Short mmCIF file of C-alpha atoms and ligand atoms in Angstrom, two decimals:
data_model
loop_
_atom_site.label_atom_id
_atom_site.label_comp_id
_atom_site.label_asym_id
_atom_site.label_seq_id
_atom_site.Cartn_x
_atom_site.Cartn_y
_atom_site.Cartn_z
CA UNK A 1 0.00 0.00 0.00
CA UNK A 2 2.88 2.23 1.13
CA UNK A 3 4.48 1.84 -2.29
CA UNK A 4 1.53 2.37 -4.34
CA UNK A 5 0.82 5.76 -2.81
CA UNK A 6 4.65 6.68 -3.03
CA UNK A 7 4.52 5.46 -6.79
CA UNK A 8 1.49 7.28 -7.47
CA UNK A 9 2.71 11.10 -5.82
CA UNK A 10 6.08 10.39 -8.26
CA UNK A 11 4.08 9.99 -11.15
CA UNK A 12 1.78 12.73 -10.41
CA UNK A 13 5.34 14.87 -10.00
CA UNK A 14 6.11 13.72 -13.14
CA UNK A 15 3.13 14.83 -15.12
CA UNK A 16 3.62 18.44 -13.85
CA UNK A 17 7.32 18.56 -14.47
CA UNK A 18 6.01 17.08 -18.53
CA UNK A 19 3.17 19.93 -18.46
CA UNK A 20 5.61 22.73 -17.77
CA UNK A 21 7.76 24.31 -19.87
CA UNK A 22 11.26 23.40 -20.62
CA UNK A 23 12.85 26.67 -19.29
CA UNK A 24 15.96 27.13 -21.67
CA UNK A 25 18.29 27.50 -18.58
CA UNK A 26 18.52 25.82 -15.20
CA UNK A 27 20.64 27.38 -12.68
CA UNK A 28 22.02 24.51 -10.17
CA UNK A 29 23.35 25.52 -6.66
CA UNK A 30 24.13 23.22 -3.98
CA UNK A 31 23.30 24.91 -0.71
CA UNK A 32 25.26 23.51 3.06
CA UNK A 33 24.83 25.72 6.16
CA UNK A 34 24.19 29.06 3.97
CA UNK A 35 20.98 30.58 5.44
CA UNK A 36 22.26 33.97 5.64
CA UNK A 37 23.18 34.49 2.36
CA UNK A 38 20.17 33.01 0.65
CA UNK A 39 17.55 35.51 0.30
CA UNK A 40 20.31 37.73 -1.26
CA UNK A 41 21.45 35.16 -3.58
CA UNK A 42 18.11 34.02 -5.25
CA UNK A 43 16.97 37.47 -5.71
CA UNK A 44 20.37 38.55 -7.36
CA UNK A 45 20.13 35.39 -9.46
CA UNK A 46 16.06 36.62 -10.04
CA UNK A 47 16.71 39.78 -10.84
CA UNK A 48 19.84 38.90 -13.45
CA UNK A 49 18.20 36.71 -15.23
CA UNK A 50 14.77 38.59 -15.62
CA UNK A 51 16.71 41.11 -17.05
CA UNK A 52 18.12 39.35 -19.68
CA UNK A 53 14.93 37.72 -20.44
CA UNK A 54 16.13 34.30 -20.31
CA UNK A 55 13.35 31.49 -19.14
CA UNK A 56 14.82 29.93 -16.19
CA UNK A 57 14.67 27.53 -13.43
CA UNK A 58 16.79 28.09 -10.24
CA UNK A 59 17.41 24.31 -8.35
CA UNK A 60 19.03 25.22 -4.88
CA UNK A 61 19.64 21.67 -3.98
CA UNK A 62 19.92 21.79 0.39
CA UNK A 63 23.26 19.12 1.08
CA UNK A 64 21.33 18.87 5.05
CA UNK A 65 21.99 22.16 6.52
CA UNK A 66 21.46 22.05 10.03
CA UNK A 67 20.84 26.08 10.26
CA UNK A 68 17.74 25.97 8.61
CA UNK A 69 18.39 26.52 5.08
CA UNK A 70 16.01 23.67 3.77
CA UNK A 71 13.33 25.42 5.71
CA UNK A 72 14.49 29.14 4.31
CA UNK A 73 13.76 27.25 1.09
CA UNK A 74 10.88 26.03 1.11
CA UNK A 75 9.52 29.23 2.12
CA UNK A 76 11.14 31.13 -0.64
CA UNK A 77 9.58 28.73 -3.60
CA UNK A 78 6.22 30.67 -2.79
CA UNK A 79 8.08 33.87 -3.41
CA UNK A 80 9.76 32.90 -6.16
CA UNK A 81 7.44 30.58 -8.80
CA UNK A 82 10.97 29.92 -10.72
CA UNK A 83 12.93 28.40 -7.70
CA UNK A 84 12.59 25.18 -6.92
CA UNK A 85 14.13 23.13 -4.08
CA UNK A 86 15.79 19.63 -3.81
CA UNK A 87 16.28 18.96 -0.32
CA UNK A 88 18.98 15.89 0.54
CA UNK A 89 17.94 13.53 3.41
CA UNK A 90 21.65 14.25 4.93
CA UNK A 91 25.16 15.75 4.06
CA UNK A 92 26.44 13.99 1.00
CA UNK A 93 29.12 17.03 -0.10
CA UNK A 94 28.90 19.21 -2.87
CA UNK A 95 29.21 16.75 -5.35
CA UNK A 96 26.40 14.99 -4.77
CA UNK A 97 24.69 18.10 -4.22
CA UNK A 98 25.60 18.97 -7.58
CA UNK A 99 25.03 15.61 -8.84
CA UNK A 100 21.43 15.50 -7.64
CA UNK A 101 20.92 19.27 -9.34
CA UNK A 102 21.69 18.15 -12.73
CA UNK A 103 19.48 14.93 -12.05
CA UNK A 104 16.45 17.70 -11.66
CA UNK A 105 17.71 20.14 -14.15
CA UNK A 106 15.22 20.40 -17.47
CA UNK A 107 17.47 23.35 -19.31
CA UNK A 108 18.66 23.14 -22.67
CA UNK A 109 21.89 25.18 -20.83
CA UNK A 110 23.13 24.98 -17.44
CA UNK A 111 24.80 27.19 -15.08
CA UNK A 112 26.24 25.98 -11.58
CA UNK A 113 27.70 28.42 -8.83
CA UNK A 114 28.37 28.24 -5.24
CA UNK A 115 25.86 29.11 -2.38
CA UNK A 116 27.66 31.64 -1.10
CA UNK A 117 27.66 34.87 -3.29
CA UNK A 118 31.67 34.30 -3.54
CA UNK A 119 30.04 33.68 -7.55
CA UNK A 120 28.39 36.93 -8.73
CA UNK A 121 25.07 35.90 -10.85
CA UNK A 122 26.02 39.03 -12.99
CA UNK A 123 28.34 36.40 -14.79
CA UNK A 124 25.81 33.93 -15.61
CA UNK A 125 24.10 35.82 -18.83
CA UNK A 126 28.29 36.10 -20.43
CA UNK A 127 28.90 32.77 -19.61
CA UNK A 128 25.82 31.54 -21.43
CA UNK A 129 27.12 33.86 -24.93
CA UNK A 130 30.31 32.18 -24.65
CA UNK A 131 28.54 29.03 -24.88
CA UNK A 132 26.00 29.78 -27.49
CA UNK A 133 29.23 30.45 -29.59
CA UNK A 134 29.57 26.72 -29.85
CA UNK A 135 30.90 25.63 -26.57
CA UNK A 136 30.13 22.53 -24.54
CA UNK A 137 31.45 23.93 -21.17
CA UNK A 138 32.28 27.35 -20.59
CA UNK A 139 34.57 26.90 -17.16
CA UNK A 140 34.65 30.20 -14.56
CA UNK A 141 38.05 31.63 -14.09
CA UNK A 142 38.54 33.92 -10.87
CA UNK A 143 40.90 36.27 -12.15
CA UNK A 144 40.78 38.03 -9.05
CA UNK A 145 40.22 35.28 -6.14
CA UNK A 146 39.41 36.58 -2.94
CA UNK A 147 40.39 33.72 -0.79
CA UNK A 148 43.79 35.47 1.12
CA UNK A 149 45.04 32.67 2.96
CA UNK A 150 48.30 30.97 1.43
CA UNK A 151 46.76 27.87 2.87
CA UNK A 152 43.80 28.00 0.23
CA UNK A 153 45.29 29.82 -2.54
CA UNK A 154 48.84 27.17 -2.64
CA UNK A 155 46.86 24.00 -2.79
CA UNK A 156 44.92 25.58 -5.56
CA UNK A 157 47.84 26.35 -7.29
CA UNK A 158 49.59 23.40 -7.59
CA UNK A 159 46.03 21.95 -7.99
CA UNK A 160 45.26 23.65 -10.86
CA UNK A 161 48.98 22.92 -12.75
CA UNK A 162 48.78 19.08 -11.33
CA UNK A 163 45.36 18.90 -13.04
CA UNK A 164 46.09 21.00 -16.37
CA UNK A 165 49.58 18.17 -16.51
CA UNK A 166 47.66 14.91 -16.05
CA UNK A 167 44.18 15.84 -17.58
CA UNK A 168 46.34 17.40 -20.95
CA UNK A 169 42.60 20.40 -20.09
CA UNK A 170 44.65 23.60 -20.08
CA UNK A 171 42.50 26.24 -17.96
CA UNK A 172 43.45 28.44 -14.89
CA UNK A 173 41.32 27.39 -12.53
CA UNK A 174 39.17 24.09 -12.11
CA UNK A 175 37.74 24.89 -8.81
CA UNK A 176 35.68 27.71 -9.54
CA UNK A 177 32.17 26.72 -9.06
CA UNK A 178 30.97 29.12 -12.15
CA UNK A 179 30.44 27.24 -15.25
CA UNK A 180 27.70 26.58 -18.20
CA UNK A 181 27.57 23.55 -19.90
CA UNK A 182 25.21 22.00 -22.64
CA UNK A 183 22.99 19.86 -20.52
CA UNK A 184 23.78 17.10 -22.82
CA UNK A 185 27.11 16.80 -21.89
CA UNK A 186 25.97 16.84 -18.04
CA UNK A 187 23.56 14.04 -18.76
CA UNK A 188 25.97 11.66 -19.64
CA UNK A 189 28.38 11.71 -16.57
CA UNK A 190 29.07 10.84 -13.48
CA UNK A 191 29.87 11.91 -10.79
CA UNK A 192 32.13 10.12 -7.46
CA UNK A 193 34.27 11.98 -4.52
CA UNK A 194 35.18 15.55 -5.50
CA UNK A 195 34.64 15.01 -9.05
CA UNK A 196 32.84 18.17 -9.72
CA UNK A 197 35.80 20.05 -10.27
CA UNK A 198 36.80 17.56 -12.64
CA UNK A 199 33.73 17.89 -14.89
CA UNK A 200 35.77 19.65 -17.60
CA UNK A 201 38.40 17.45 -17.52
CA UNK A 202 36.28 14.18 -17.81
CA UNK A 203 33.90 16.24 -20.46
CA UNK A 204 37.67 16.32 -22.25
CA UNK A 205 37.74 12.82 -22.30
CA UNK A 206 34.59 12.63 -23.59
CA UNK A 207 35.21 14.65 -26.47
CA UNK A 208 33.64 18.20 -25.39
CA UNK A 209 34.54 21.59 -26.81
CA UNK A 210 35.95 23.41 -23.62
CA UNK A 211 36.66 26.94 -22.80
CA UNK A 212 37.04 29.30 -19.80
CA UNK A 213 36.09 33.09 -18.86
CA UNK A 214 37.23 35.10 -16.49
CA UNK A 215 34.72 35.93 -13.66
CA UNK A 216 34.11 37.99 -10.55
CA UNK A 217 34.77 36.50 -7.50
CA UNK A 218 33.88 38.26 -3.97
CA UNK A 219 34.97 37.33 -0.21
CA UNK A 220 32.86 35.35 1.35
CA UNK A 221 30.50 37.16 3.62
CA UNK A 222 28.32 34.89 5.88
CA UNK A 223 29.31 31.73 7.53
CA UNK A 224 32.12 29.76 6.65
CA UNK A 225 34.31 27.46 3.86
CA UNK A 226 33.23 24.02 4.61
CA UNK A 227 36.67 22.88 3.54
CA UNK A 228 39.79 22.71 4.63
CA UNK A 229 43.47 21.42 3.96
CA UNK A 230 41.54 17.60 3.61
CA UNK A 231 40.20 18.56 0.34
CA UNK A 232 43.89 18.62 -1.42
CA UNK A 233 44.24 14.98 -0.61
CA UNK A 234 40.91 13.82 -1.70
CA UNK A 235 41.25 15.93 -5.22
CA UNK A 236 44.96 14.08 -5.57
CA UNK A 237 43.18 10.92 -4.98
CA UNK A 238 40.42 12.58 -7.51
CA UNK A 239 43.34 13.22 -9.68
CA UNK A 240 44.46 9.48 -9.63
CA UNK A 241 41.22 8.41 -10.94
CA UNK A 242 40.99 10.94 -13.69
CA UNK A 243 43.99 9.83 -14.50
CA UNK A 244 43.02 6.23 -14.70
CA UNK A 245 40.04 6.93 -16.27
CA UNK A 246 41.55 8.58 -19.59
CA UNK A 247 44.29 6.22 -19.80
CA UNK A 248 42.65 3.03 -19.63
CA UNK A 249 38.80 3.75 -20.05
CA UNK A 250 38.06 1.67 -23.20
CA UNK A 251 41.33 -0.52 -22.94
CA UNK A 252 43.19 -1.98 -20.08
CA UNK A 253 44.44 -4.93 -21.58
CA UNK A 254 46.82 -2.47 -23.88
CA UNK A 255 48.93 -1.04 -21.29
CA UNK A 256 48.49 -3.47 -18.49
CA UNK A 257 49.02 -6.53 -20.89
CA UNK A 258 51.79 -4.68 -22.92
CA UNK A 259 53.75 -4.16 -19.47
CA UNK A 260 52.87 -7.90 -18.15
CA UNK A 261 53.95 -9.91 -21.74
CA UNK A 262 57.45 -7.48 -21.04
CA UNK A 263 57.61 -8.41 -17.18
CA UNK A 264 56.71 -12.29 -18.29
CA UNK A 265 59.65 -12.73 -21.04
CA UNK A 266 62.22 -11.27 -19.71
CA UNK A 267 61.01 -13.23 -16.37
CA UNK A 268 61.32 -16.44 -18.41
CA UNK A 269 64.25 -15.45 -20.70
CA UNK A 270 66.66 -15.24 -17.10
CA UNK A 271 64.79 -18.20 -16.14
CA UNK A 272 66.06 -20.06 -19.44
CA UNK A 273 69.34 -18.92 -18.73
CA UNK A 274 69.52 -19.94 -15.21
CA UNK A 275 68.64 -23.61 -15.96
CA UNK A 276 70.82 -23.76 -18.78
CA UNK A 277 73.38 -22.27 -16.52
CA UNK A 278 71.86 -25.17 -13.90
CA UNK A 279 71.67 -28.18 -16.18
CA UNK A 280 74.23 -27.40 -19.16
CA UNK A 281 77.07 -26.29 -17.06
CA UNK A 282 76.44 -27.49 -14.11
CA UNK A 283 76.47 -24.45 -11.98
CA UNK A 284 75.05 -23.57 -8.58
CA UNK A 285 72.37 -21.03 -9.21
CA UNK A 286 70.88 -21.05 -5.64
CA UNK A 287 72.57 -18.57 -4.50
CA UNK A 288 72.06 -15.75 -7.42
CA UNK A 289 69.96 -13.07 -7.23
CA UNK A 290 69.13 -13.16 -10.69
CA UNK A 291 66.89 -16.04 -9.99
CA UNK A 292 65.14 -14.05 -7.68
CA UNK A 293 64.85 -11.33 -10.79
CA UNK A 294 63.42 -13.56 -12.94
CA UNK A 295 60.92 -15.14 -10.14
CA UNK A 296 59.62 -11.72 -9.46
CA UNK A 297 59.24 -10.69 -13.14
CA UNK A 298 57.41 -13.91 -13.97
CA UNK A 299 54.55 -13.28 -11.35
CA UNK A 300 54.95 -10.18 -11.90
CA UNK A 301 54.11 -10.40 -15.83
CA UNK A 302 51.77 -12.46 -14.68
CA UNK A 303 49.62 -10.51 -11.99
CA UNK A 304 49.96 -7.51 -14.51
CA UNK A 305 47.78 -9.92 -17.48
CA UNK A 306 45.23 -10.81 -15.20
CA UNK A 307 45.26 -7.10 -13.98
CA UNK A 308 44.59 -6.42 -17.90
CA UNK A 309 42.06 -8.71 -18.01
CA UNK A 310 40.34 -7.82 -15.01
CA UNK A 311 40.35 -4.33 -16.30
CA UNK A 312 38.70 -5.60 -19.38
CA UNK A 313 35.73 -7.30 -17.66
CA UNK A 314 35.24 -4.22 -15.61
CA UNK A 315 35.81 -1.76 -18.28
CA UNK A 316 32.85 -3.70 -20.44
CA UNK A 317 30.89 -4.31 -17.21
CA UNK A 318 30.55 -0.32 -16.97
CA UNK A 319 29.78 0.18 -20.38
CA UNK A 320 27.15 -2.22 -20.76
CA UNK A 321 25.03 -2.21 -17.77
CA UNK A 322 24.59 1.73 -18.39
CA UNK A 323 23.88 1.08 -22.07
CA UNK A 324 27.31 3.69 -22.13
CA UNK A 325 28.41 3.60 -25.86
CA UNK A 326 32.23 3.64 -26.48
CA UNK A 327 31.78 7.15 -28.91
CA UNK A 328 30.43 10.02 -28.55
CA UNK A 329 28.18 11.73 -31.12
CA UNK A 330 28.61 15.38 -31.20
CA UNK A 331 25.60 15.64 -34.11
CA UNK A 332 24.12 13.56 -37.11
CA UNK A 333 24.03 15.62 -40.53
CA UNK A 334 21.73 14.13 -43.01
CA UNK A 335 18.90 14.89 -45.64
CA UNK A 336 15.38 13.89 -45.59
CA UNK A 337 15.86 10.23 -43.45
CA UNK A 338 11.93 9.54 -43.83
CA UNK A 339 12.23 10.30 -47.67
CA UNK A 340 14.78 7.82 -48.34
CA UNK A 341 13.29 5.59 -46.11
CA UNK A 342 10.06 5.12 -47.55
CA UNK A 343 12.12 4.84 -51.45
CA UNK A 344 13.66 2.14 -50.35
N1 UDP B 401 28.57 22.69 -0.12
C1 UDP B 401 27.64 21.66 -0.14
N2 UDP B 401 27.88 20.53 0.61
C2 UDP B 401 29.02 20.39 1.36
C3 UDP B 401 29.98 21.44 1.33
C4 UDP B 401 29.72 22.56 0.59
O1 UDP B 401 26.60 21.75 -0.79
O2 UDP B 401 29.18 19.36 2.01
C5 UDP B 401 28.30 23.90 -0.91
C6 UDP B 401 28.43 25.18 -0.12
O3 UDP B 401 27.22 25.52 0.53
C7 UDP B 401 28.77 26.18 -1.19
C8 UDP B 401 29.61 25.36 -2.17
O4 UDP B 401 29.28 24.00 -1.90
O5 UDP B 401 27.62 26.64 -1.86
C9 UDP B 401 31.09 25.62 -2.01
O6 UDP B 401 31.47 25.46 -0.67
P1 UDP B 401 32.49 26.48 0.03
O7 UDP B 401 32.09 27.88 -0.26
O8 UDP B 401 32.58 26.10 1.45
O9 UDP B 401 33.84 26.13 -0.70
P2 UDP B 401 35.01 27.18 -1.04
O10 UDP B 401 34.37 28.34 -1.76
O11 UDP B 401 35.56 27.56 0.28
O12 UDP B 401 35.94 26.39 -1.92
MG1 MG B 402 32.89 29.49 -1.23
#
């Protein structure tokens, strides 16, 4: 009975979200512990985009504030018919928050920024005419960043040029929360960890047309960063993935089994030599440490294969059971499909 009522409110959700209108934008912010700066947010993000005339929707998704920002929300959606909230049952991080705003986002564009007013809405309207010239992510850069301390702004640093290195995505600054993309491009990926400031780096991988634009950035005013020096090992570990991910997405088997067939013959060439050495000549090899070379470099070879292998399994695993295909399609050009069609 419970599910049957639960079923029917989702589908009855559903049917509104079909009868609206697609708004042409949606405008995803993940909210933790922000309640002060709120109100001022979602009317500068209002009053922005009424301006430009764009047809919106703002998703503030609430990560489980405990200072009463979910409630601050829900009060606002009656003020304003164009915000709508995605409250989280608990803390999940920003990523998820994220994550869980693009699940809800209907735009054809969309714009994500920070909670906080460090982003200033003002942006969003430039961003969105940098990606109408053909972009698939136009990335935030804060030219001027307003967080002082050393201990945030040296991390970033060596962030940023750690990133730009591994990921081959040349831009000045992946953390800023300020960017657009084409919501296709969102729909097909995932999100894990602190992945989010990855997107344009994956979106590389996945064949996206990426740029950047230099944005204000303002001192945060009300309550405080929810990170701290923690972060810069979680985005190395990030980093590792990404990493991964590009190298060996479609094909493990080519650089793990490549490395393991090397490890294996050489493993088994010394091994050759050390029983003819053994047999032919009659030598003591017992004591040699080249047969403990070529022990190591046969299970070696071998652990790498299987590692290959593994890695393929996996690899197709994760492409099937999400129906992922291998390509990317960036657009079909074609005449008249029906026509032809029906001649044939
Ligand atoms: N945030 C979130 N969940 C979290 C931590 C942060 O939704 O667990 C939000 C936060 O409210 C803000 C944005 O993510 O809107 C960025 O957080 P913060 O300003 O603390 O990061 P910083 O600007 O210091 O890098
Ligand atoms: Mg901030």
């Amino acid at each position: 009975m419970n599910i049957s009522s639960v079923t029917k409110t989702q589908s009855q959700i559903e049917n509104l979200a079909a009868t609206e209108a697609k708004p042409e934008l949606s405008v995803v912010v993940p909210i933790y512990n922000e309640v002060e700066s709120l109100p001022q947010l979602i009317e500068a993000i209002a009053s922005v985009l009424t301006s430009a005339q764009l047809s919106y929707e703002l998703i503030c998704v609430d990560d489980g504030s405990l200072d009463g920002s979910a409630q601050l929300l829900k009060e606002q959606v009656l003020a304003y018919p164009n915000l709508r909230a995605v409250l989280l049952r608990r803390n999940y991080g920003q990523t998820a928050a994220m994550a869980a705003g693009f699940d809800y986002a209907r735009g054809d564009a969309i714009v994500t920024l920070d909670g906080d007013l460090q982003n200033d809405p003002v942006d969003i309207p430039l961003l969105l005419a940098k990606l109408s010239e053909g972009y698939d992510l136009v990335s935030g850069w804060r030219k001027n960043r307003q967080d002082k301390a050393l201990t945030r702004l040296l991390p970033s640093l060596i962030a940023n040029w750690l990133i730009g290195q591994i990921t081959g995505v040349k831009l000045h600054d992946y953390g800023c929360s300020l960017k657009a993309y084409r919501s296709e491009l969102v729909a097909d990926m995932n999100l894990y960890g602190e992945l989010h400031r990855f997107l344009p780096a994956l979106a590389f991988i996945e064949g996206a047309r990426i740029t950047e634009l230099p944005v204000h950035h303002h001192a945060r005013r009300h309550g405080k960063s929810k990170y701290g020096l923690g972060r810069t090992f979680r985005v190395v570990m990030d980093l590792l993935t990404v990493f991964f991910m590009k190298k060996f997405l479609t094909r493990p088997m080519h650089v793990f089994g490549l490395l393991g067939i090397m490890s294996l013959t050489l493993g088994i060439g010394l091994g050759l030599y050390l029983t003819i050495l053994k047999l032919g000549l009659g030598q003591s090899i017992g004591d040699r440490p080249l047969l403990i070379l070529a022990v190591v470099l046969v299970l070696t070879g071998v652990q790498l294969l299987s590692f290959g292998l593994l890695g393929e399994l996996l690899m197709r695993t994760y492409h099937e059971s999400q129906g992922r295909p291998i390509y990317r399609v960036r657009e079909v050009v074609q005449i008249n499909v029906k026509n032809s069609k029906e001649d044939g």
